[in-house]
Amino acid sequence: MKYKDALPKLTLFPLTAGVNDQGHLTIGGSDTVQLAIIYGTPLYIFDEATIRAKCSEYLRELGQRYSDTLAIYACKAFTSQALIRLLHEEGFGLDVVSGGEMHVAKSAGFPLDKVYFHGNNKGEHELRRALESGVGRIVVDNFHELALLGRLASELGKSQDVLLRLSPGVDPHTHSHVATGILDSKFGFPLATGQAEEALTKAMSTPNLQLIGLHFHLGSSLFEAEPYAEAIALVLQFAAQMKQRHRFELRELNIGGGFASQYLLDSPAPPVSRYADAIVSALTEQIRQLKLEQPRLVIEPGRSIVAKAGTALYRVGGSKDIPGVRRYVFVDGGMGDNIRPALYDSKYEAVLANKMGKLETDVVTIAGKFCESGDILVKDVRLPKTEAGDVLAMPTSGAYSIPMSSNYNASLRPAVVMVKEGSARLIRRRETYDDLTGHDSP
Ligand SMILES: *Cc1c(COP(=O)(O)O)cnc(C)c1O
C-alpha cells in the first residue's frame, strides 16, 4: 500500500497516468521526472490520449442522442498548432475569439468553414479578415457589430452566415467572473429587453448576412446541467415567436460551452452523458411542443477538452517556515504561467512527482516566484516532506493557464510537450531572453 496517499489524486491526472518502479509519476508512458530534466521547468505536459478520449466522448454522447450535432473546441482554453491538427482529426470545429486565434487555426491548416468567430468587440480588420478568409460563421454580439459586418460584407461582395449571440438571463451558479449569460453581462443581445428581437429583424434584413441561428454561452465551470435546459427552453420559445412574427427559421442552435472539469478530489464534475441528457431532452421536448424544425445542435467545450489532459511540472526551490502559521514551499513558476488561483481563487491539487510512494505527512502552501503576495498556486495541500529539487506536479492544468500566461517579472513562458505511448514531443519551445527583448526598440 505504498501509494496509498498519492493514488487517489492520480485519478485527477490524465487517463494514462501511473507510477513507475522508481515511484515517479508517469504520463503517456513517459517519466515526468525525466521530462522535467530534459525540457526544464516549469513544463506543461499534454496527454494526447486524454484529449482524444474527451473528444470522442462528446461526439458519442451527443451524437447518439441527437444525430445532427457539431462539436467545436473553444480555442481560448489552450491553442497550439499541434492541438488544432489533433482536433481536426477528431472531427471537431473551432471557436475563435480573435484575429490571432483565427491566424493560428489557419496556419495549422484548419478548414476555416468549420470555424466560428466570437467576441464582443471584434475589430474592423478582424471582421474583414474573417470575411475574406471564409470563416464559417460569425457570431454577432451587438448592434455596432451587426451594422459594421453588414457594411463590410457588402463592400467585399460576400454573403456571410451569422448567428446572434443572445443573453438568455439564466444564472449558471458559477463564479461571477465567468458567468456570461446573465442579463447584466457585456455579452450578447438580452432576450428580456426586446433587443434580441430588434437584432434579429435587423440581421434578417441585412442583404449580405444570412441569419441561420442563435447562440448563447452561459459561463464556465457549470457543475449543473439544468441551466442549459432552462436556457434552451427560453431561446427556443423566442425562436418560435420570431418564426411567427418574422418568418425566422432556426437552422442552428449553438449552446456554447462551460462544461465543468474536476480539479479537486471532493468536487467531481458531471459526466458528459449527464449534460447530453439534459440538453437533448430540453431540445427535443421544446421542438415538439413548439412545432419547430430540428435545428443543428452546436456545442463549444473548451476547458473540459484540455483541463485534465494537461499537467504542470515545477521544480521546488526554497521554503519558508512560519512556526504555528504555515510553511510556504517555493516553486519556479506561479502566476506568470497560471494566474487562475490569483484571478478566480481557483483550487488545485498537487503531488510530488518524484515521491509518489511516500506518505503525505505535511500540509504546505505552494507559492510561486513572482513579486506578488497573491502568487500562491495551492493553499494547504497535503504532500510528502518536500525538499529543494523535488518535482511538483499539478493536475488539471491544461485549460486557461498557458493562454493567460504573461511575461510578468520578465519571466519566460514555459515549454509545452505532448506525450503519447512513451514518446514526448515539444509542441511549444520555452521562451528565451531574446524573445523578451525582441519586440523592443532601443
Ligand atoms: C469560453 C467560451 C467557450 C468555452 O467555455 P469552457 O468553459 O472553456 O467550455 C465556449 N463558447 C464561448 C462563446 C466562449 O466564450
Short mmCIF file of C-alpha atoms and ligand atoms in Angstrom, two decimals:
data_model
loop_
_atom_site.label_atom_id
_atom_site.label_comp_id
_atom_site.label_asym_id
_atom_site.label_seq_id
_atom_site.Cartn_x
_atom_site.Cartn_y
_atom_site.Cartn_z
CA MET A 1 0.00 0.00 0.00
CA LYS A 2 2.92 2.33 -0.54
CA TYR A 3 0.98 4.58 -2.99
CA LYS A 4 -1.95 4.82 -0.59
CA ASP A 5 -1.84 8.59 -0.14
CA ALA A 6 -0.88 9.64 -3.63
CA LEU A 7 -3.08 7.23 -5.54
CA PRO A 8 -6.50 8.86 -5.11
CA LYS A 9 -5.00 12.04 -6.59
CA LEU A 10 -3.86 10.02 -9.61
CA THR A 11 -7.48 9.98 -10.79
CA LEU A 12 -7.23 13.74 -11.37
CA PHE A 13 -4.29 13.27 -13.74
CA PRO A 14 -4.65 12.19 -17.39
CA LEU A 15 -6.11 8.77 -18.17
CA THR A 16 -2.64 7.36 -18.89
CA ALA A 17 -1.13 8.50 -15.56
CA GLY A 18 0.67 5.92 -13.44
CA VAL A 19 3.58 5.37 -11.11
CA ASN A 20 6.76 3.52 -12.15
CA ASP A 21 9.16 1.37 -10.13
CA GLN A 22 11.10 4.41 -9.00
CA GLY A 23 7.94 5.91 -7.51
CA HIS A 24 7.81 8.56 -10.26
CA LEU A 25 4.63 9.89 -11.82
CA THR A 26 4.30 8.76 -15.43
CA ILE A 27 2.03 10.26 -18.09
CA GLY A 28 1.51 8.84 -21.55
CA GLY A 29 4.25 6.30 -20.80
CA SER A 30 6.85 9.00 -20.02
CA ASP A 31 8.52 9.52 -16.65
CA THR A 32 7.61 13.09 -15.66
CA VAL A 33 10.75 13.47 -13.54
CA GLN A 34 12.79 12.72 -16.67
CA LEU A 35 10.68 15.15 -18.73
CA ALA A 36 11.42 17.86 -16.16
CA ILE A 37 15.16 17.23 -16.65
CA ILE A 38 15.01 17.06 -20.44
CA TYR A 39 12.75 20.07 -21.09
CA GLY A 40 13.29 22.09 -17.91
CA THR A 41 10.62 23.54 -15.62
CA PRO A 42 8.02 24.95 -15.45
CA LEU A 43 6.79 22.46 -18.03
CA TYR A 44 3.30 21.76 -19.31
CA ILE A 45 2.60 18.20 -20.43
CA PHE A 46 -0.44 17.34 -22.54
CA ASP A 47 -1.59 13.74 -22.87
CA GLU A 48 -2.82 13.05 -26.38
CA ALA A 49 -4.89 10.02 -25.38
CA THR A 50 -6.89 12.03 -22.83
CA ILE A 51 -7.70 14.79 -25.35
CA ARG A 52 -8.80 12.27 -27.97
CA ALA A 53 -10.90 10.34 -25.43
CA LYS A 54 -12.68 13.55 -24.38
CA CYS A 55 -13.40 14.49 -27.99
CA SER A 56 -14.90 11.09 -28.77
CA GLU A 57 -16.91 11.15 -25.54
CA TYR A 58 -18.61 14.40 -26.62
CA LEU A 59 -19.27 13.21 -30.16
CA ARG A 60 -20.60 9.86 -28.92
CA GLU A 61 -22.76 11.11 -26.05
CA LEU A 62 -24.31 13.96 -28.02
CA GLY A 63 -24.40 12.17 -31.37
CA GLN A 64 -26.24 9.10 -30.10
CA ARG A 65 -28.98 11.28 -28.58
CA TYR A 66 -29.20 13.86 -31.37
CA SER A 67 -27.53 12.98 -34.65
CA ASP A 68 -27.27 16.47 -36.15
CA THR A 69 -24.62 17.66 -33.68
CA LEU A 70 -21.42 19.58 -34.30
CA ALA A 71 -18.80 19.94 -31.58
CA ILE A 72 -16.37 22.81 -31.81
CA TYR A 73 -13.42 23.43 -29.49
CA ALA A 74 -13.11 26.83 -27.80
CA CYS A 75 -9.50 27.71 -28.62
CA LYS A 76 -9.09 30.19 -25.84
CA ALA A 77 -8.74 27.36 -23.28
CA PHE A 78 -5.41 26.43 -24.94
CA THR A 79 -4.25 26.75 -28.52
CA SER A 80 -1.31 25.38 -30.41
CA GLN A 81 -0.92 24.21 -33.97
CA ALA A 82 -0.38 20.61 -32.82
CA LEU A 83 -3.59 20.66 -30.78
CA ILE A 84 -5.57 22.18 -33.63
CA ARG A 85 -4.43 19.45 -36.02
CA LEU A 86 -5.41 16.81 -33.48
CA LEU A 87 -8.88 18.33 -33.05
CA HIS A 88 -9.37 18.38 -36.80
CA GLU A 89 -8.55 14.67 -36.91
CA GLU A 90 -11.16 14.12 -34.21
CA GLY A 91 -13.82 15.81 -36.33
CA PHE A 92 -14.12 18.97 -34.25
CA GLY A 93 -14.71 22.51 -35.46
CA LEU A 94 -13.17 25.55 -33.75
CA ASP A 95 -14.42 28.54 -31.80
CA VAL A 96 -12.06 31.52 -32.12
CA VAL A 97 -12.36 34.88 -30.41
CA SER A 98 -9.73 36.98 -32.16
CA GLY A 99 -7.82 37.55 -35.36
CA GLY A 100 -4.89 35.91 -33.59
CA GLU A 101 -6.73 32.66 -32.88
CA MET A 102 -8.03 32.72 -36.45
CA HIS A 103 -4.44 33.04 -37.63
CA VAL A 104 -3.29 30.06 -35.53
CA ALA A 105 -6.16 27.96 -36.93
CA LYS A 106 -5.31 28.99 -40.48
CA SER A 107 -1.59 28.37 -40.02
CA ALA A 108 -2.35 24.85 -38.73
CA GLY A 109 -4.25 24.20 -41.96
CA PHE A 110 -7.62 24.04 -40.23
CA PRO A 111 -10.58 24.35 -42.65
CA LEU A 112 -11.98 27.81 -41.92
CA ASP A 113 -15.51 26.84 -42.89
CA LYS A 114 -15.59 24.90 -39.59
CA VAL A 115 -14.59 28.00 -37.61
CA TYR A 116 -16.97 30.13 -35.54
CA PHE A 117 -15.84 33.66 -34.78
CA HIS A 118 -16.93 35.06 -31.39
CA GLY A 119 -16.22 38.15 -29.32
CA ASN A 120 -17.93 41.27 -28.01
CA ASN A 121 -15.66 43.77 -29.75
CA LYS A 122 -14.32 42.27 -32.94
CA GLY A 123 -12.27 44.87 -34.77
CA GLU A 124 -12.96 46.02 -38.32
CA HIS A 125 -9.70 44.44 -39.52
CA GLU A 126 -10.62 41.17 -37.79
CA LEU A 127 -14.09 41.06 -39.36
CA ARG A 128 -12.65 41.93 -42.76
CA ARG A 129 -10.14 39.08 -42.45
CA ALA A 130 -12.84 36.68 -41.33
CA LEU A 131 -14.96 37.56 -44.37
CA GLU A 132 -12.01 37.35 -46.76
CA SER A 133 -10.75 34.03 -45.46
CA GLY A 134 -14.13 32.32 -45.49
CA VAL A 135 -14.81 31.79 -41.79
CA GLY A 136 -17.85 29.54 -41.49
CA ARG A 137 -19.91 31.53 -39.02
CA ILE A 138 -19.61 34.89 -37.36
CA VAL A 139 -21.48 35.12 -34.07
CA VAL A 140 -22.73 38.70 -33.86
CA ASP A 141 -22.65 40.12 -30.36
CA ASN A 142 -24.11 43.67 -30.54
CA PHE A 143 -25.73 46.32 -32.75
CA HIS A 144 -22.48 48.09 -33.62
CA GLU A 145 -21.00 44.86 -34.91
CA LEU A 146 -24.15 43.98 -36.83
CA ALA A 147 -24.02 47.25 -38.75
CA LEU A 148 -20.26 47.06 -39.29
CA LEU A 149 -20.36 43.48 -40.51
CA GLY A 150 -23.26 44.26 -42.84
CA ARG A 151 -21.31 47.12 -44.39
CA LEU A 152 -18.05 45.12 -44.74
CA ALA A 153 -19.82 42.11 -46.27
CA SER A 154 -21.48 44.36 -48.80
CA GLU A 155 -18.18 46.15 -49.63
CA LEU A 156 -16.46 42.81 -50.17
CA GLY A 157 -19.42 41.34 -52.03
CA LYS A 158 -19.62 38.40 -49.61
CA SER A 159 -22.60 36.57 -48.23
CA GLN A 160 -21.84 35.62 -44.64
CA ASP A 161 -23.62 33.11 -42.41
CA VAL A 162 -24.18 34.57 -38.96
CA LEU A 163 -25.63 33.64 -35.59
CA LEU A 164 -26.82 36.09 -32.98
CA ARG A 165 -25.43 35.79 -29.50
CA LEU A 166 -28.26 36.04 -27.02
CA SER A 167 -28.10 36.72 -23.34
CA PRO A 168 -30.89 34.50 -22.08
CA GLY A 169 -30.80 35.71 -18.46
CA VAL A 170 -30.04 32.37 -16.85
CA ASP A 171 -27.95 32.18 -13.70
CA PRO A 172 -25.38 29.42 -14.21
CA HIS A 173 -24.37 29.22 -10.50
CA THR A 174 -20.68 29.78 -11.12
CA HIS A 175 -18.02 32.39 -10.25
CA SER A 176 -19.27 35.87 -11.22
CA HIS A 177 -16.18 36.45 -13.40
CA VAL A 178 -17.14 33.51 -15.58
CA ALA A 179 -20.92 33.96 -15.70
CA THR A 180 -21.77 35.31 -19.15
CA GLY A 181 -25.41 34.57 -19.92
CA ILE A 182 -27.00 36.70 -17.20
CA LEU A 183 -28.84 39.95 -18.00
CA ASP A 184 -26.10 42.18 -16.55
CA SER A 185 -23.33 40.88 -18.83
CA LYS A 186 -21.26 42.55 -21.52
CA PHE A 187 -22.05 39.69 -23.93
CA GLY A 188 -24.97 39.27 -26.31
CA PHE A 189 -28.43 40.65 -27.04
CA PRO A 190 -30.72 40.33 -23.98
CA LEU A 191 -33.91 38.34 -24.51
CA ALA A 192 -35.63 40.18 -21.68
CA THR A 193 -35.35 43.72 -23.08
CA GLY A 194 -36.62 43.19 -26.62
CA GLN A 195 -33.16 43.90 -28.04
CA ALA A 196 -32.81 40.30 -29.22
CA GLU A 197 -35.89 40.71 -31.42
CA GLU A 198 -34.64 44.03 -32.76
CA ALA A 199 -31.26 42.48 -33.62
CA LEU A 200 -32.98 39.56 -35.32
CA THR A 201 -35.09 41.72 -37.60
CA LYS A 202 -32.09 43.91 -38.41
CA ALA A 203 -29.95 40.87 -39.23
CA MET A 204 -32.70 39.33 -41.37
CA SER A 205 -32.99 42.49 -43.40
CA THR A 206 -29.23 42.98 -43.91
CA PRO A 207 -28.66 41.92 -47.54
CA ASN A 208 -25.24 40.30 -47.21
CA LEU A 209 -25.86 38.46 -43.94
CA GLN A 210 -27.69 35.14 -43.67
CA LEU A 211 -29.08 34.71 -40.18
CA ILE A 212 -29.02 30.95 -39.72
CA GLY A 213 -29.20 30.57 -35.97
CA LEU A 214 -28.90 31.60 -32.37
CA HIS A 215 -26.15 31.23 -29.83
CA PHE A 216 -25.75 31.53 -26.10
CA HIS A 217 -22.94 30.75 -23.70
CA LEU A 218 -23.90 30.71 -20.04
CA GLY A 219 -20.47 30.79 -18.46
CA SER A 220 -17.69 28.45 -17.49
CA SER A 221 -17.38 25.61 -14.96
CA LEU A 222 -21.10 24.84 -14.77
CA PHE A 223 -21.37 21.91 -12.38
CA GLU A 224 -25.11 21.62 -13.07
CA ALA A 225 -26.84 20.68 -16.31
CA GLU A 226 -30.16 22.40 -15.51
CA PRO A 227 -29.11 25.91 -16.61
CA TYR A 228 -28.59 24.54 -20.15
CA ALA A 229 -32.11 23.10 -20.21
CA GLU A 230 -33.52 26.36 -18.88
CA ALA A 231 -31.71 28.47 -21.48
CA ILE A 232 -32.60 26.11 -24.34
CA ALA A 233 -36.28 26.42 -23.45
CA LEU A 234 -36.11 30.23 -23.36
CA VAL A 235 -34.22 30.52 -26.61
CA LEU A 236 -36.43 28.05 -28.48
CA GLN A 237 -39.56 29.85 -27.25
CA PHE A 238 -38.01 33.03 -28.59
CA ALA A 239 -37.23 31.28 -31.91
CA ALA A 240 -40.84 30.10 -32.18
CA GLN A 241 -42.15 33.64 -31.58
CA MET A 242 -39.74 35.01 -34.15
CA LYS A 243 -40.91 32.40 -36.62
CA GLN A 244 -44.49 33.54 -36.16
CA ARG A 245 -43.73 37.24 -36.25
CA HIS A 246 -40.89 37.43 -38.76
CA ARG A 247 -40.74 34.04 -40.52
CA PHE A 248 -37.40 33.34 -38.91
CA GLU A 249 -36.16 29.77 -39.42
CA LEU A 250 -33.80 28.43 -36.74
CA ARG A 251 -31.36 26.17 -38.56
CA GLU A 252 -28.66 26.16 -35.92
CA LEU A 253 -28.77 26.31 -32.13
CA ASN A 254 -25.38 26.86 -30.54
CA ILE A 255 -25.47 26.38 -26.77
CA GLY A 256 -21.86 27.34 -26.01
CA GLY A 257 -19.51 25.55 -23.65
CA GLY A 258 -18.94 25.75 -19.93
CA PHE A 259 -18.91 22.06 -19.02
CA ALA A 260 -17.09 21.55 -15.73
CA SER A 261 -13.86 19.70 -15.04
CA GLN A 262 -12.87 18.07 -11.78
CA TYR A 263 -9.99 19.94 -10.13
CA LEU A 264 -10.37 18.65 -6.58
CA LEU A 265 -10.94 15.17 -5.21
CA ASP A 266 -14.09 16.22 -3.38
CA SER A 267 -15.78 18.08 -6.25
CA PRO A 268 -16.44 15.68 -9.11
CA ALA A 269 -17.78 17.09 -12.38
CA PRO A 270 -20.88 15.61 -14.02
CA PRO A 271 -20.11 13.15 -16.81
CA VAL A 272 -20.71 14.32 -20.39
CA SER A 273 -23.70 11.97 -20.55
CA ARG A 274 -25.48 13.99 -17.84
CA TYR A 275 -25.13 17.23 -19.79
CA ALA A 276 -26.10 15.44 -23.01
CA ASP A 277 -29.28 14.09 -21.37
CA ALA A 278 -30.36 17.50 -20.10
CA ILE A 279 -29.52 19.32 -23.33
CA VAL A 280 -31.11 16.87 -25.73
CA SER A 281 -34.23 16.31 -23.60
CA ALA A 282 -34.86 20.04 -23.38
CA LEU A 283 -34.19 20.49 -27.08
CA THR A 284 -36.40 17.66 -28.36
CA GLU A 285 -39.18 18.46 -25.89
CA GLN A 286 -39.33 22.13 -26.92
CA ILE A 287 -39.11 21.35 -30.64
CA ARG A 288 -42.09 19.02 -30.28
CA GLN A 289 -44.15 21.47 -28.22
CA LEU A 290 -43.35 24.49 -30.36
CA LYS A 291 -43.59 22.58 -33.66
CA LEU A 292 -40.18 23.73 -34.87
CA GLU A 293 -37.94 22.05 -37.44
CA GLN A 294 -34.97 20.23 -35.87
CA PRO A 295 -32.04 22.64 -35.86
CA ARG A 296 -28.43 21.56 -35.94
CA LEU A 297 -27.08 21.47 -32.38
CA VAL A 298 -23.64 23.00 -31.80
CA ILE A 299 -21.67 22.72 -28.57
CA GLU A 300 -18.43 24.54 -27.73
CA PRO A 301 -16.46 22.81 -24.97
CA GLY A 302 -13.08 24.36 -24.16
CA ARG A 303 -11.95 23.66 -20.60
CA SER A 304 -13.36 20.14 -20.45
CA ILE A 305 -11.39 19.03 -23.54
CA VAL A 306 -7.97 20.03 -22.23
CA ALA A 307 -8.06 20.62 -18.45
CA LYS A 308 -7.45 17.04 -17.35
CA ALA A 309 -5.09 16.33 -20.24
CA GLY A 310 -2.66 18.99 -19.02
CA THR A 311 -0.21 18.72 -16.12
CA ALA A 312 2.12 21.44 -14.89
CA LEU A 313 5.54 20.49 -13.53
CA TYR A 314 7.53 22.80 -11.28
CA ARG A 315 10.86 22.44 -9.52
CA VAL A 316 10.83 23.03 -5.77
CA GLY A 317 13.39 25.58 -4.55
CA GLY A 318 13.42 27.21 -1.15
CA SER A 319 10.78 27.34 1.53
CA LYS A 320 9.73 29.50 4.44
CA ASP A 321 8.52 28.11 7.71
CA ILE A 322 6.48 30.41 9.94
CA PRO A 323 6.09 28.35 13.11
CA GLY A 324 2.47 27.99 14.10
CA VAL A 325 1.28 29.74 10.92
CA ARG A 326 2.23 27.92 7.73
CA ARG A 327 5.02 26.55 5.63
CA TYR A 328 5.48 28.07 2.18
CA VAL A 329 7.16 25.89 -0.43
CA PHE A 330 8.51 27.85 -3.39
CA VAL A 331 8.41 26.66 -6.99
CA ASP A 332 9.97 28.05 -10.16
CA GLY A 333 6.68 29.14 -11.79
CA GLY A 334 3.45 30.63 -10.48
CA MET A 335 1.11 33.38 -11.59
CA GLY A 336 3.17 34.02 -14.73
CA ASP A 337 2.21 30.63 -16.15
CA ASN A 338 -1.02 30.08 -14.20
CA ILE A 339 -2.90 33.12 -13.00
CA ARG A 340 -6.14 31.27 -12.24
CA PRO A 341 -5.65 30.92 -8.47
CA ALA A 342 -4.87 34.66 -8.19
CA LEU A 343 -7.61 35.70 -10.62
CA TYR A 344 -10.51 33.41 -9.72
CA ASP A 345 -9.39 31.85 -6.47
CA SER A 346 -9.15 28.57 -8.39
CA LYS A 347 -8.15 25.50 -6.44
CA TYR A 348 -5.80 22.73 -7.44
CA GLU A 349 -4.35 19.52 -6.02
CA ALA A 350 -0.67 18.70 -6.26
CA VAL A 351 1.72 15.77 -5.79
CA LEU A 352 5.48 15.33 -5.69
CA ALA A 353 6.17 13.55 -8.98
CA ASN A 354 9.41 12.07 -7.64
CA LYS A 355 7.87 10.82 -4.37
CA MET A 356 4.61 9.16 -5.38
CA GLY A 357 5.20 6.30 -2.95
CA LYS A 358 5.82 8.47 0.10
CA LEU A 359 3.24 9.19 2.78
CA GLU A 360 1.74 12.66 2.59
CA THR A 361 2.64 13.81 6.07
CA ASP A 362 2.87 17.61 5.62
CA VAL A 363 0.40 20.36 4.82
CA VAL A 364 2.09 23.19 2.92
CA THR A 365 1.27 26.16 0.72
CA ILE A 366 2.79 26.29 -2.75
CA ALA A 367 3.97 29.79 -3.64
CA GLY A 368 5.34 30.92 -6.98
CA LYS A 369 8.39 33.07 -7.66
CA PHE A 370 6.61 36.24 -8.78
CA CYS A 371 6.70 39.54 -6.89
CA GLU A 372 3.12 39.46 -5.61
CA SER A 373 1.87 38.15 -2.28
CA GLY A 374 -1.11 36.73 -4.16
CA ASP A 375 1.19 34.49 -6.17
CA ILE A 376 0.01 31.30 -4.49
CA LEU A 377 -0.66 28.22 -6.60
CA VAL A 378 -2.13 25.91 -3.97
CA LYS A 379 -3.05 26.66 -0.39
CA ASP A 380 -2.82 23.93 2.24
CA VAL A 381 -2.02 20.92 0.13
CA ARG A 382 -1.04 17.60 1.66
CA LEU A 383 2.34 16.37 0.40
CA PRO A 384 5.22 14.16 1.49
CA LYS A 385 8.07 16.04 3.16
CA THR A 386 9.32 18.47 0.48
CA GLU A 387 12.95 19.24 -0.27
CA ALA A 388 14.67 21.50 -2.75
CA GLY A 389 14.90 19.71 -6.10
CA ASP A 390 11.58 17.86 -5.80
CA VAL A 391 9.28 17.98 -8.84
CA LEU A 392 5.83 19.25 -8.02
CA ALA A 393 3.08 18.14 -10.43
CA MET A 394 -0.24 19.99 -10.59
CA PRO A 395 -3.04 18.06 -12.31
CA THR A 396 -5.85 19.60 -14.41
CA SER A 397 -3.60 22.43 -15.55
CA GLY A 398 -4.45 22.15 -19.24
CA ALA A 399 -7.09 24.90 -19.52
CA TYR A 400 -6.73 28.68 -19.23
CA SER A 401 -3.20 28.62 -17.85
CA ILE A 402 -0.82 28.88 -20.85
CA PRO A 403 -3.17 31.21 -22.81
CA MET A 404 -3.39 33.56 -19.82
CA SER A 405 0.33 33.39 -19.11
CA SER A 406 2.41 36.55 -19.08
CA ASN A 407 5.99 37.76 -19.04
CA TYR A 408 5.49 39.38 -15.66
CA ASN A 409 8.88 39.94 -13.99
CA ALA A 410 10.33 39.31 -17.47
CA SER A 411 9.78 35.62 -16.95
CA LEU A 412 9.89 33.16 -19.82
CA ARG A 413 6.69 31.43 -20.84
CA PRO A 414 7.13 27.68 -20.32
CA ALA A 415 7.68 24.88 -22.80
CA VAL A 416 4.80 22.56 -23.70
CA VAL A 417 5.16 18.90 -24.63
CA MET A 418 2.64 16.37 -25.93
CA VAL A 419 3.09 12.80 -24.73
CA LYS A 420 1.83 9.62 -26.30
CA GLU A 421 2.72 5.94 -25.83
CA GLY A 422 6.13 6.50 -24.28
CA SER A 423 7.28 9.32 -26.52
CA ALA A 424 7.23 13.06 -25.92
CA ARG A 425 7.43 15.88 -28.45
CA LEU A 426 7.89 19.55 -27.89
CA ILE A 427 4.85 21.41 -29.23
CA ARG A 428 5.98 24.81 -27.98
CA ARG A 429 9.51 25.78 -27.03
CA ARG A 430 10.29 27.68 -23.88
CA GLU A 431 10.78 31.40 -24.49
CA THR A 432 14.31 32.77 -24.41
CA TYR A 433 15.73 36.04 -23.09
CA ASP A 434 15.95 37.18 -26.71
CA ASP A 435 12.19 36.72 -27.03
CA LEU A 436 11.83 39.22 -24.18
CA THR A 437 13.80 41.96 -25.90
CA GLY A 438 12.84 41.06 -29.46
CA HIS A 439 9.88 43.44 -29.60
CA ASP A 440 11.69 46.44 -28.11
CA SER A 441 13.29 49.30 -29.97
CA PRO A 442 16.42 50.55 -28.24
C1 LIG B 1 -15.11 30.49 -23.43
C2 LIG B 1 -16.18 30.11 -24.34
C3 LIG B 1 -16.49 28.76 -24.52
C4 LIG B 1 -15.80 27.65 -23.79
O1 LIG B 1 -16.02 27.67 -22.43
P1 LIG B 1 -15.45 26.48 -21.50
O2 LIG B 1 -15.90 26.83 -20.15
O3 LIG B 1 -13.96 26.51 -21.64
O4 LIG B 1 -16.02 25.22 -22.02
C5 LIG B 1 -17.46 28.44 -25.44
N1 LIG B 1 -18.13 29.41 -26.12
C6 LIG B 1 -17.86 30.71 -25.95
C7 LIG B 1 -18.61 31.71 -26.73
C8 LIG B 1 -16.88 31.11 -25.07
O5 LIG B 1 -16.63 32.40 -24.90
#
